CSV table of C-alpha atoms in Angstrom, one decimal:
chain,number,residue,atom,x,y,z
A,1,MET,CA,-17.4,22.1,-12.5
A,2,ARG,CA,-15.7,23.7,-15.6
A,3,ALA,CA,-11.9,23.7,-15.3
A,4,ILE,CA,-10.5,27.0,-14.0
A,5,ARG,CA,-7.4,28.1,-15.8
A,6,ARG,CA,-5.1,31.0,-16.4
A,7,GLY,CA,-7.0,34.3,-17.1
A,8,ALA,CA,-10.1,33.4,-15.0
A,9,ARG,CA,-11.4,35.8,-12.3
A,10,GLY,CA,-14.1,35.6,-9.7
A,11,ALA,CA,-15.0,34.1,-6.3
A,12,ALA,CA,-13.7,30.7,-7.2
A,13,VAL,CA,-10.3,32.1,-8.1
A,14,ALA,CA,-10.2,34.1,-4.9
A,15,GLU,CA,-10.9,30.9,-2.9
A,16,ILE,CA,-8.2,29.0,-4.8
A,17,ARG,CA,-5.7,31.7,-4.0
A,18,SER,CA,-6.6,31.8,-0.4
A,19,ILE,CA,-6.1,28.0,0.0
A,20,LEU,CA,-2.7,28.2,-1.8
A,21,VAL,CA,-1.7,31.0,0.6
A,22,VAL,CA,-2.5,28.8,3.6
A,23,LEU,CA,-0.5,26.0,2.0
A,24,GLU,CA,2.4,28.4,1.6
A,25,LEU,CA,2.5,27.8,-2.1
A,26,LEU,CA,1.6,31.4,-3.1
A,27,GLU,CA,2.4,34.8,-1.6
A,28,ASP,CA,-0.7,36.8,-0.6
A,29,LEU,CA,-1.8,39.8,-2.6
A,30,PRO,CA,-0.6,43.1,-1.1
A,31,SER,CA,-3.5,44.8,0.6
A,32,THR,CA,-2.8,47.9,-1.4
A,33,ASP,CA,-3.2,46.0,-4.7
A,34,PRO,CA,-6.3,47.4,-6.5
A,35,SER,CA,-7.0,44.0,-7.9
A,36,ALA,CA,-7.1,42.3,-4.5
A,37,SER,CA,-10.9,42.2,-4.4
A,38,ASP,CA,-10.9,40.5,-7.8
A,39,PRO,CA,-7.7,38.5,-8.1
A,40,ALA,CA,-6.8,36.8,-11.4
A,41,TYR,CA,-5.7,33.3,-12.1
A,42,ASP,CA,-2.3,34.4,-13.2
A,43,ALA,CA,1.1,32.7,-13.9
A,44,ASP,CA,1.9,32.6,-10.2
A,45,VAL,CA,-1.3,30.9,-9.4
A,46,GLU,CA,-0.8,28.4,-12.2
A,47,ARG,CA,2.7,27.7,-11.0
A,48,ALA,CA,1.4,27.1,-7.4
A,49,VAL,CA,-1.4,24.9,-8.7
A,50,ARG,CA,1.1,22.8,-10.6
A,51,ALA,CA,3.3,22.4,-7.5
A,52,PHE,CA,0.2,21.4,-5.5
A,53,GLN,CA,-0.8,18.8,-8.1
A,54,GLN,CA,2.7,17.4,-8.3
A,55,SER,CA,2.9,17.0,-4.5
A,56,ARG,CA,-0.5,15.3,-4.3
A,57,GLY,CA,0.0,12.9,-7.1
A,58,LEU,CA,-2.6,14.5,-9.4
A,59,THR,CA,-2.4,15.2,-13.1
A,60,VAL,CA,-0.1,18.2,-13.5
A,61,ASP,CA,-1.9,20.5,-15.9
A,62,GLY,CA,-2.1,23.8,-14.0
A,63,GLU,CA,-5.9,23.8,-14.2
A,64,VAL,CA,-8.4,23.4,-11.3
A,65,GLY,CA,-10.9,20.8,-12.4
A,66,ASP,CA,-13.2,18.8,-10.1
A,67,GLU,CA,-10.5,16.5,-8.7
A,68,THR,CA,-7.9,19.2,-8.1
A,69,TRP,CA,-10.6,21.4,-6.5
A,70,ARG,CA,-11.7,18.6,-4.1
A,71,ALA,CA,-8.0,18.0,-3.2
A,72,LEU,CA,-7.5,21.8,-2.6
A,73,ASP,CA,-10.6,21.9,-0.4
A,74,ALA,CA,-9.4,18.9,1.6
A,75,ALA,CA,-5.9,20.4,2.1
A,76,ARG,CA,-7.1,23.4,4.0
A,77,TRP,CA,-7.9,21.3,7.2
A,78,ARG,CA,-5.5,20.3,10.0
A,79,LEU,CA,-6.3,17.9,12.7
A,80,GLY,CA,-8.1,19.6,15.6
A,81,GLN,CA,-9.5,22.4,13.5
A,82,ARG,CA,-13.0,20.8,13.4
A,83,ALA,CA,-14.8,18.0,15.1
A,84,LEU,CA,-15.0,14.8,13.0
A,85,PHE,CA,-17.6,12.1,13.0
A,86,HIS,CA,-19.0,9.4,10.6
A,87,THR,CA,-21.8,10.4,8.3
A,88,VAL,CA,-23.0,8.0,5.6
A,89,ALA,CA,-24.4,10.3,3.0
A,90,ASP,CA,-21.7,13.0,3.1
A,91,PRO,CA,-18.5,11.9,4.9
A,92,TYR,CA,-15.9,14.3,6.1
A,93,ILE,CA,-13.0,14.6,3.7
A,94,GLY,CA,-9.8,16.4,4.4
A,95,ASP,CA,-6.1,16.4,5.3
A,96,ASP,CA,-7.2,16.4,9.0
A,97,VAL,CA,-8.9,13.0,8.4
A,98,ARG,CA,-5.8,11.6,6.8
A,99,GLN,CA,-3.6,12.9,9.7
A,100,LEU,CA,-6.0,11.2,12.1
A,101,GLN,CA,-5.9,7.9,10.1
A,102,GLU,CA,-2.1,8.0,10.0
A,103,ARG,CA,-1.9,8.7,13.7
A,104,LEU,CA,-4.2,5.8,14.5
A,105,LEU,CA,-2.2,3.5,12.3
A,106,GLU,CA,1.0,4.5,14.1
A,107,MET,CA,-0.8,3.5,17.4
A,108,GLY,CA,-1.7,0.1,16.2
A,109,TYR,CA,-5.4,0.7,15.2
A,110,ASN,CA,-6.9,-0.1,11.9
A,111,PRO,CA,-8.9,2.7,10.2
A,112,GLY,CA,-8.3,1.2,6.8
A,113,ARG,CA,-6.3,3.0,4.1
A,114,ALA,CA,-5.2,6.6,5.0
A,115,ASP,CA,-7.4,8.0,2.2
A,116,GLY,CA,-8.7,11.2,4.0
A,117,ILE,CA,-12.3,9.9,4.2
A,118,TYR,CA,-14.0,9.6,7.6
A,119,GLY,CA,-15.8,6.3,6.9
A,120,GLY,CA,-17.1,3.5,9.1
A,121,ARG,CA,-13.7,1.8,9.6
A,122,THR,CA,-12.1,5.1,10.8
A,123,ALA,CA,-15.0,5.7,13.2
A,124,HIS,CA,-14.6,2.2,14.6
A,125,ALA,CA,-10.9,2.7,15.1
A,126,VAL,CA,-11.5,6.0,16.9
A,127,ALA,CA,-14.0,4.3,19.2
A,128,GLN,CA,-11.5,1.6,20.0
A,129,PHE,CA,-8.9,4.2,20.9
A,130,GLN,CA,-11.4,6.1,23.0
A,131,ARG,CA,-12.4,3.0,24.9
A,132,GLU,CA,-8.8,2.2,25.8
A,133,VAL,CA,-8.0,5.7,27.0
A,134,GLY,CA,-11.2,6.1,29.1
A,135,LEU,CA,-13.2,8.4,26.8
A,136,ARG,CA,-16.8,7.8,25.7
A,137,PRO,CA,-16.4,5.5,22.6
A,138,ASP,CA,-18.7,7.4,20.3
A,139,GLY,CA,-16.4,7.3,17.3
A,140,GLU,CA,-16.3,11.1,17.1
A,141,CYS,CA,-13.0,12.9,17.0
A,142,GLY,CA,-13.5,16.1,19.1
A,143,PRO,CA,-11.1,18.1,21.2
A,144,ALA,CA,-10.7,15.5,24.0
A,145,THR,CA,-9.9,12.8,21.5
A,146,VAL,CA,-7.4,14.9,19.6
A,147,GLY,CA,-5.7,15.8,22.9
A,148,ALA,CA,-5.4,12.2,23.9
A,149,LEU,CA,-4.0,11.3,20.5
A,150,ARG,CA,-1.3,14.0,20.9
A,151,ARG,CA,-0.4,13.0,24.4
A,152,LEU,CA,0.2,9.3,23.6
A,153,GLY,CA,3.2,7.9,21.8
A,154,ARG,CA,3.4,5.3,19.0
A,155,LYS,CA,2.7,1.7,19.6
A,156,VAL,CA,4.0,0.5,16.2
A,157,ILE,CA,7.7,1.1,15.7
A,158,GLY,CA,9.1,0.7,12.2
A,159,GLY,CA,7.3,-0.7,9.2
A,160,ARG,CA,4.0,0.4,7.6
A,161,PRO,CA,1.2,-1.5,9.4
A,162,GLN,CA,-1.6,-0.9,6.9
A,163,LEU,CA,0.5,-1.9,4.0
A,164,LEU,CA,1.5,-5.1,5.8
A,165,ARG,CA,-2.2,-5.9,6.5
A,166,GLU,CA,-3.1,-5.3,2.9
A,167,ALA,CA,-0.3,-7.5,1.6
A,168,GLU,CA,-1.1,-10.3,4.1
A,169,ALA,CA,-4.8,-10.3,3.3
A,170,PHE,CA,-4.0,-10.6,-0.4
A,171,ARG,CA,-1.5,-13.5,0.3
A,172,GLU,CA,-4.1,-15.4,2.4
A,173,SER,CA,-6.6,-15.3,-0.5
A,174,GLY,CA,-4.6,-18.1,-2.2
A,175,PRO,CA,-2.7,-18.6,-5.5
A,176,THR,CA,-5.6,-19.6,-7.8
A,177,LEU,CA,-7.6,-17.3,-10.0
A,178,LEU,CA,-10.7,-19.4,-9.6
A,179,GLY,CA,-13.5,-17.4,-8.0
A,180,LYS,CA,-11.6,-14.1,-7.7
A,181,ARG,CA,-13.5,-11.1,-8.8
A,182,ILE,CA,-11.9,-8.5,-11.0
A,183,VAL,CA,-13.4,-5.3,-12.4
A,184,ILE,CA,-12.0,-4.1,-15.7
A,185,ASP,CA,-12.6,-0.4,-16.5
A,186,PRO,CA,-12.4,0.7,-20.1
A,187,GLY,CA,-11.8,4.4,-19.8
A,188,HIS,CA,-14.1,7.1,-21.2
A,189,GLY,CA,-17.1,5.9,-23.2
A,190,GLY,CA,-20.4,7.3,-24.6
A,191,PRO,CA,-20.3,11.1,-24.9
A,192,ASP,CA,-16.7,11.1,-23.6
A,193,ALA,CA,-14.7,9.6,-26.5
A,194,GLY,CA,-11.3,10.2,-24.9
A,195,ASN,CA,-8.5,10.8,-27.4
A,196,VAL,CA,-9.6,11.0,-31.0
A,197,VAL,CA,-7.0,10.9,-33.7
A,198,PRO,CA,-7.6,11.2,-37.5
A,199,ASP,CA,-5.5,9.0,-39.7
A,200,GLY,CA,-6.2,9.6,-43.4
A,201,PRO,CA,-9.8,8.7,-44.1
A,202,LEU,CA,-10.1,6.9,-40.7
A,203,ARG,CA,-10.6,8.2,-37.2
A,204,TRP,CA,-9.3,6.3,-34.2
A,205,VAL,CA,-11.2,6.7,-30.9
A,206,GLU,CA,-9.6,5.8,-27.5
A,207,ALA,CA,-13.0,4.8,-26.0
A,208,ASP,CA,-13.6,2.2,-28.7
A,209,LEU,CA,-10.1,0.7,-28.6
A,210,VAL,CA,-9.9,0.4,-24.9
A,211,TYR,CA,-13.3,-1.3,-24.8
A,212,ASP,CA,-12.1,-3.8,-27.3
A,213,LEU,CA,-9.1,-4.5,-25.0
A,214,ALA,CA,-11.4,-4.8,-22.0
A,215,ALA,CA,-13.8,-7.2,-23.7
A,216,ARG,CA,-10.9,-9.4,-24.9
A,217,LEU,CA,-9.5,-9.4,-21.3
A,218,GLU,CA,-12.9,-10.2,-19.9
A,219,GLY,CA,-13.3,-13.3,-22.0
A,220,ARG,CA,-9.9,-14.6,-21.3
A,221,LEU,CA,-10.0,-14.0,-17.5
A,222,ALA,CA,-13.5,-15.5,-17.3
A,223,ALA,CA,-12.2,-18.6,-19.1
A,224,ALA,CA,-9.4,-18.8,-16.4
A,225,GLY,CA,-12.1,-19.0,-13.7
A,226,MET,CA,-12.3,-15.4,-12.6
A,227,ARG,CA,-15.6,-13.5,-12.0
A,228,VAL,CA,-15.2,-10.5,-14.3
A,229,ASN,CA,-17.2,-7.2,-14.5
A,230,LEU,CA,-16.8,-4.3,-16.9
A,231,THR,CA,-17.6,-0.8,-15.7
A,232,ARG,CA,-19.4,0.0,-19.0
A,233,GLY,CA,-20.7,-1.4,-22.3
A,234,PRO,CA,-19.5,-0.5,-25.8
A,235,GLN,CA,-21.8,2.5,-26.2
A,236,PRO,CA,-23.0,3.9,-22.9
A,237,THR,CA,-25.6,6.7,-23.1
A,238,VAL,CA,-24.0,8.8,-20.4
A,239,ALA,CA,-20.4,9.4,-19.4
A,240,LEU,CA,-19.2,7.7,-16.2
A,241,SER,CA,-17.2,9.6,-13.7
A,242,ASP,CA,-14.3,8.0,-11.9
A,243,ARG,CA,-16.5,8.0,-8.7
A,244,ASP,CA,-19.2,6.1,-10.6
A,245,ARG,CA,-16.6,3.4,-11.5
A,246,VAL,CA,-15.2,3.3,-8.0
A,247,GLN,CA,-18.7,2.9,-6.5
A,248,LEU,CA,-19.4,-0.1,-8.8
A,249,ALA,CA,-16.1,-1.8,-8.0
A,250,ASN,CA,-16.7,-1.3,-4.2
A,251,GLU,CA,-20.3,-2.5,-4.3
A,252,LEU,CA,-19.2,-5.7,-6.2
A,253,GLY,CA,-16.5,-6.3,-3.5
A,254,ALA,CA,-13.9,-6.8,-6.3
A,255,ASP,CA,-10.5,-8.2,-5.5
A,256,LEU,CA,-8.7,-6.1,-8.2
A,257,LEU,CA,-9.5,-3.2,-10.5
A,258,ILE,CA,-7.6,-2.6,-13.8
A,259,SER,CA,-8.4,0.5,-15.7
A,260,ILE,CA,-7.3,0.7,-19.4
A,261,HIS,CA,-6.6,3.9,-21.2
A,262,ILE,CA,-4.5,5.1,-24.2
A,263,ASP,CA,-2.5,8.3,-23.9
A,264,SER,CA,-1.9,11.2,-26.2
A,265,HIS,CA,0.4,14.1,-26.5
A,266,HIS,CA,0.8,17.1,-28.8
A,267,THR,CA,4.3,15.8,-29.7
A,268,PRO,CA,4.0,12.7,-32.0
A,269,THR,CA,7.3,11.4,-30.8
A,270,ALA,CA,5.8,10.7,-27.3
A,271,ASP,CA,5.2,6.9,-27.1
A,272,GLY,CA,5.3,4.0,-24.7
A,273,VAL,CA,3.3,2.4,-21.9
A,274,ALA,CA,2.9,3.6,-18.3
A,275,THR,CA,1.1,2.1,-15.3
A,276,TYR,CA,-0.2,3.9,-12.2
A,277,HIS,CA,-1.0,2.9,-8.7
A,278,TYR,CA,-2.3,4.6,-5.5
A,279,GLY,CA,0.3,6.7,-3.7
A,280,SER,CA,2.1,10.0,-3.6
A,281,VAL,CA,5.6,11.3,-3.1
A,282,SER,CA,5.4,11.5,0.7
A,283,GLY,CA,2.1,9.9,1.6
A,284,PRO,CA,0.8,6.3,1.9
A,285,THR,CA,1.1,3.8,-1.0
A,286,SER,CA,-0.9,0.7,-1.8
A,287,VAL,CA,1.8,-1.9,-1.6
A,288,VAL,CA,-0.3,-4.5,-3.4
A,289,GLY,CA,-1.3,-2.0,-6.1
A,290,GLU,CA,2.3,-1.0,-6.5
A,291,ARG,CA,3.3,-4.6,-7.1
A,292,LEU,CA,0.4,-5.2,-9.6
A,293,ALA,CA,1.4,-2.0,-11.5
A,294,GLY,CA,5.0,-3.3,-11.7
A,295,LEU,CA,3.9,-6.7,-13.0
A,296,VAL,CA,1.5,-5.2,-15.6
A,297,GLN,CA,4.2,-2.8,-16.7
A,298,ARG,CA,6.9,-5.4,-17.1
A,299,GLU,CA,4.7,-7.9,-18.8
A,300,ILE,CA,3.4,-5.5,-21.4
A,301,VAL,CA,6.9,-4.1,-22.2
A,302,MET,CA,8.3,-7.7,-22.5
A,303,ARG,CA,5.5,-9.0,-24.7
A,304,THR,CA,4.8,-6.0,-26.9
A,305,GLY,CA,8.1,-4.1,-27.2
A,306,LEU,CA,6.4,-0.8,-26.2
A,307,ARG,CA,8.7,1.8,-24.7
A,308,ASP,CA,8.9,1.5,-20.9
A,309,CYS,CA,7.6,4.7,-19.3
A,310,HIS,CA,7.7,3.0,-15.9
A,311,THR,CA,5.2,2.9,-13.0
A,312,HIS,CA,4.0,6.0,-11.1
A,313,ALA,CA,2.2,6.7,-7.8
A,314,LYS,CA,-0.9,8.9,-8.2
A,315,THR,CA,-3.8,9.9,-5.9
A,316,TRP,CA,-6.5,9.9,-8.7
A,317,GLU,CA,-9.9,9.1,-7.2
A,318,LEU,CA,-10.1,5.9,-9.2
A,319,LEU,CA,-7.0,4.6,-7.4
A,320,ARG,CA,-7.6,6.3,-4.0
A,321,LEU,CA,-11.2,5.6,-3.3
A,322,THR,CA,-11.3,1.9,-4.4
A,323,ARG,CA,-11.2,-0.5,-1.5
A,324,MET,CA,-9.2,-3.1,-3.5
A,325,PRO,CA,-5.8,-2.8,-5.2
A,326,ALA,CA,-6.3,-0.8,-8.4
A,327,VAL,CA,-4.1,0.2,-11.3
A,328,ARG,CA,-4.5,2.2,-14.4
A,329,VAL,CA,-2.5,1.3,-17.5
A,330,ASP,CA,-2.0,3.7,-20.4
A,331,VAL,CA,-1.2,1.4,-23.3
A,332,GLY,CA,0.7,3.5,-25.8
A,333,TYR,CA,0.0,6.9,-27.3
A,334,LEU,CA,-2.7,7.2,-29.9
A,335,THR,CA,-0.9,10.3,-31.2
A,336,SER,CA,2.3,8.3,-31.9
A,337,PRO,CA,2.4,6.8,-35.4
A,338,GLY,CA,4.3,3.8,-34.2
A,339,ASP,CA,2.1,3.0,-31.2
A,340,ARG,CA,-1.0,3.7,-33.2
A,341,ARG,CA,0.0,1.3,-35.9
A,342,GLN,CA,0.3,-1.4,-33.3
A,343,LEU,CA,-2.8,-0.5,-31.3
A,344,ILE,CA,-5.1,-0.8,-34.3
A,345,ASP,CA,-3.8,-4.4,-34.9
A,346,PRO,CA,-6.0,-7.0,-33.2
A,347,ALA,CA,-3.1,-9.3,-32.8
A,348,PHE,CA,-1.2,-6.7,-30.9
A,349,ARG,CA,-4.2,-6.1,-28.6
A,350,ASP,CA,-4.2,-9.8,-27.9
A,351,ARG,CA,-0.6,-9.6,-26.7
A,352,VAL,CA,-1.5,-6.7,-24.4
A,353,VAL,CA,-4.4,-8.9,-23.0
A,354,GLU,CA,-2.0,-11.8,-22.5
A,355,ALA,CA,0.4,-9.5,-20.7
A,356,ILE,CA,-2.2,-8.3,-18.3
A,357,MET,CA,-3.5,-11.9,-17.7
A,358,ALA,CA,0.1,-13.0,-16.9
A,359,ALA,CA,0.5,-10.1,-14.4
A,360,VAL,CA,-2.8,-11.0,-12.7
A,361,GLN,CA,-1.8,-14.6,-12.3
A,362,ARG,CA,1.6,-13.6,-10.9
A,363,MET,CA,-0.1,-11.4,-8.4
A,364,TYR,CA,-1.6,-14.5,-6.7
A,365,LEU,CA,1.6,-16.6,-6.8
A,366,PRO,CA,3.6,-16.6,-3.6
A,367,VAL,CA,6.8,-14.6,-4.0
A,368,GLU,CA,8.9,-17.7,-3.7
A,369,ALA,CA,6.9,-19.3,-6.6
A,370,ASP,CA,7.0,-16.3,-8.9
A,371,VAL,CA,8.3,-16.8,-12.5
A,372,PRO,CA,10.3,-14.6,-14.9
A,373,THR,CA,8.5,-11.9,-16.8
A,374,GLY,CA,7.1,-13.1,-20.1
A,375,SER,CA,7.4,-16.8,-19.2
A,376,ILE,CA,3.7,-17.6,-18.4
A,377,ASP,CA,1.8,-19.3,-21.2
A,378,VAL,CA,-1.6,-17.7,-20.6
A,379,SER,CA,-3.3,-20.4,-22.7
A,380,LEU,CA,-2.6,-22.8,-19.9
A,381,LEU,CA,-4.0,-20.7,-17.1
A,382,ARG,CA,-7.3,-22.6,-16.9
A,383,ALA,CA,-5.4,-25.9,-16.6
A,384,LEU,CA,-3.2,-24.4,-13.9
A,385,THR,CA,-6.2,-23.1,-12.0
A,386,ASN,CA,-7.9,-26.5,-12.1
A,387,SER,CA,-4.8,-28.4,-11.0
A,388,SER,CA,-3.8,-26.0,-8.1
A,389,PRO,CA,-4.1,-27.3,-4.5
A,390,ALA,CA,-6.6,-24.6,-3.6
A,391,ALA,CA,-8.9,-25.6,-6.5
A,392,THR,CA,-8.8,-29.3,-5.5
A,393,ALA,CA,-9.0,-28.9,-1.7
C-alpha cells in the first residue's frame, strides 16, 4: 500500500482512527463534528501513530505504510474476542495470538517465539495444554480453551522460558563455524536503490555499497567453513520485500541472519553505526539476537572508529518473522561526509567485514571462553575452525 500520511482522507484514515481510539491513543471525534464521516489524518493522528510506532518497536515516521498498517490491524484483537486455529496459507495474526503465546510460555508450554502468528508450534502447544486439562486436543483456541487458560495459574515462576530455550539451543550447536548456515541480506537492490547521495560528479548508491559488503563477507565466512547464502544478487530485476527475505532464510533453515544497510539523514552531521535486534520496550526479546547485535556493534566500533549509536530493539518483520537470531546493522550514514569518505574506501569495508566475522565467531564461543573486543585475528578463523574439538571429533 502507499504510505498514508498527514492530510490524507478516506476510508483507510477512518479505519486507522478507529483503531487508535480502541488503543486509547486518540480521542474519538465528537459526534457533532461535521467532518466525522470523513475524518482527516491530522496532527493528532500523526502524533498517535508515532506513539504507537514507538511502543511497538517500529520505525517512528508518523506514516502508515505496510508494516505499520499490519501492526495496527493486529493490535485491535484481545484474547477471547475470536476463535483461533492454525491455517497454513493465511495464519491468524494479532495481539490476541501474542497474548496466547505469552500465557502458554508462562505455563511451561513451547509455542515458539511470541511473535503474534498462530503457526504450527503454537497450535501444537495449545493441543498439549488442552490434553492436560481434559479438553479435545484440536489445537484450536476457542471459548473453552480461553476459559481454561484464565482459570489456571503459572507453572513457570521467574525467568523467561523461551529466551532460555533459544540460548540453550544455540549453545548446544557448538563453538565451531564449520557447517553453520548464515544468510547475509544486502538491503534494497534492483528498482529499490535505497539511499542515493550525489558527491560532485559521482553518485553513491546504498544498494551497491551494501552488496559489496555482503559479497566480501560471504567469501570470508565461506572460507572459515560456514555455509553462506545472500538474499539477492548485485542487480535483481525486482525489489525484494522483507517478507521475501524472511521466507528465504526460514526455508534455508539458517542459523543466523545479518542484514546490512547504510543510513541517511537530512542533517549531514548525523553519523555512526547502529545495530538492531528483535524486541520491544515491554514485549519479548530475542536474547541470542540481542547478544549478536551487541557483539557486531562493539566490534565495528572498535575496528573502524565509527560513532557508537548503540543497539536497539525493533519489531521489524525482518527481525520478528525469522526463526533464527537476526540482526540488522546500519553501517554509517551515506549523508555524512566523514562516514561516506570511509564507506567508499574498500579497505574500510574490509574492516567492517572483519568486525562482523569476529562477532559471528564470538557468538559461538562459550561465555567463559569469550575474548576481548577487537582481539580476534579473523585471518586465523579457518585454522581455529579446523583445530577445534568439534571439528576433529
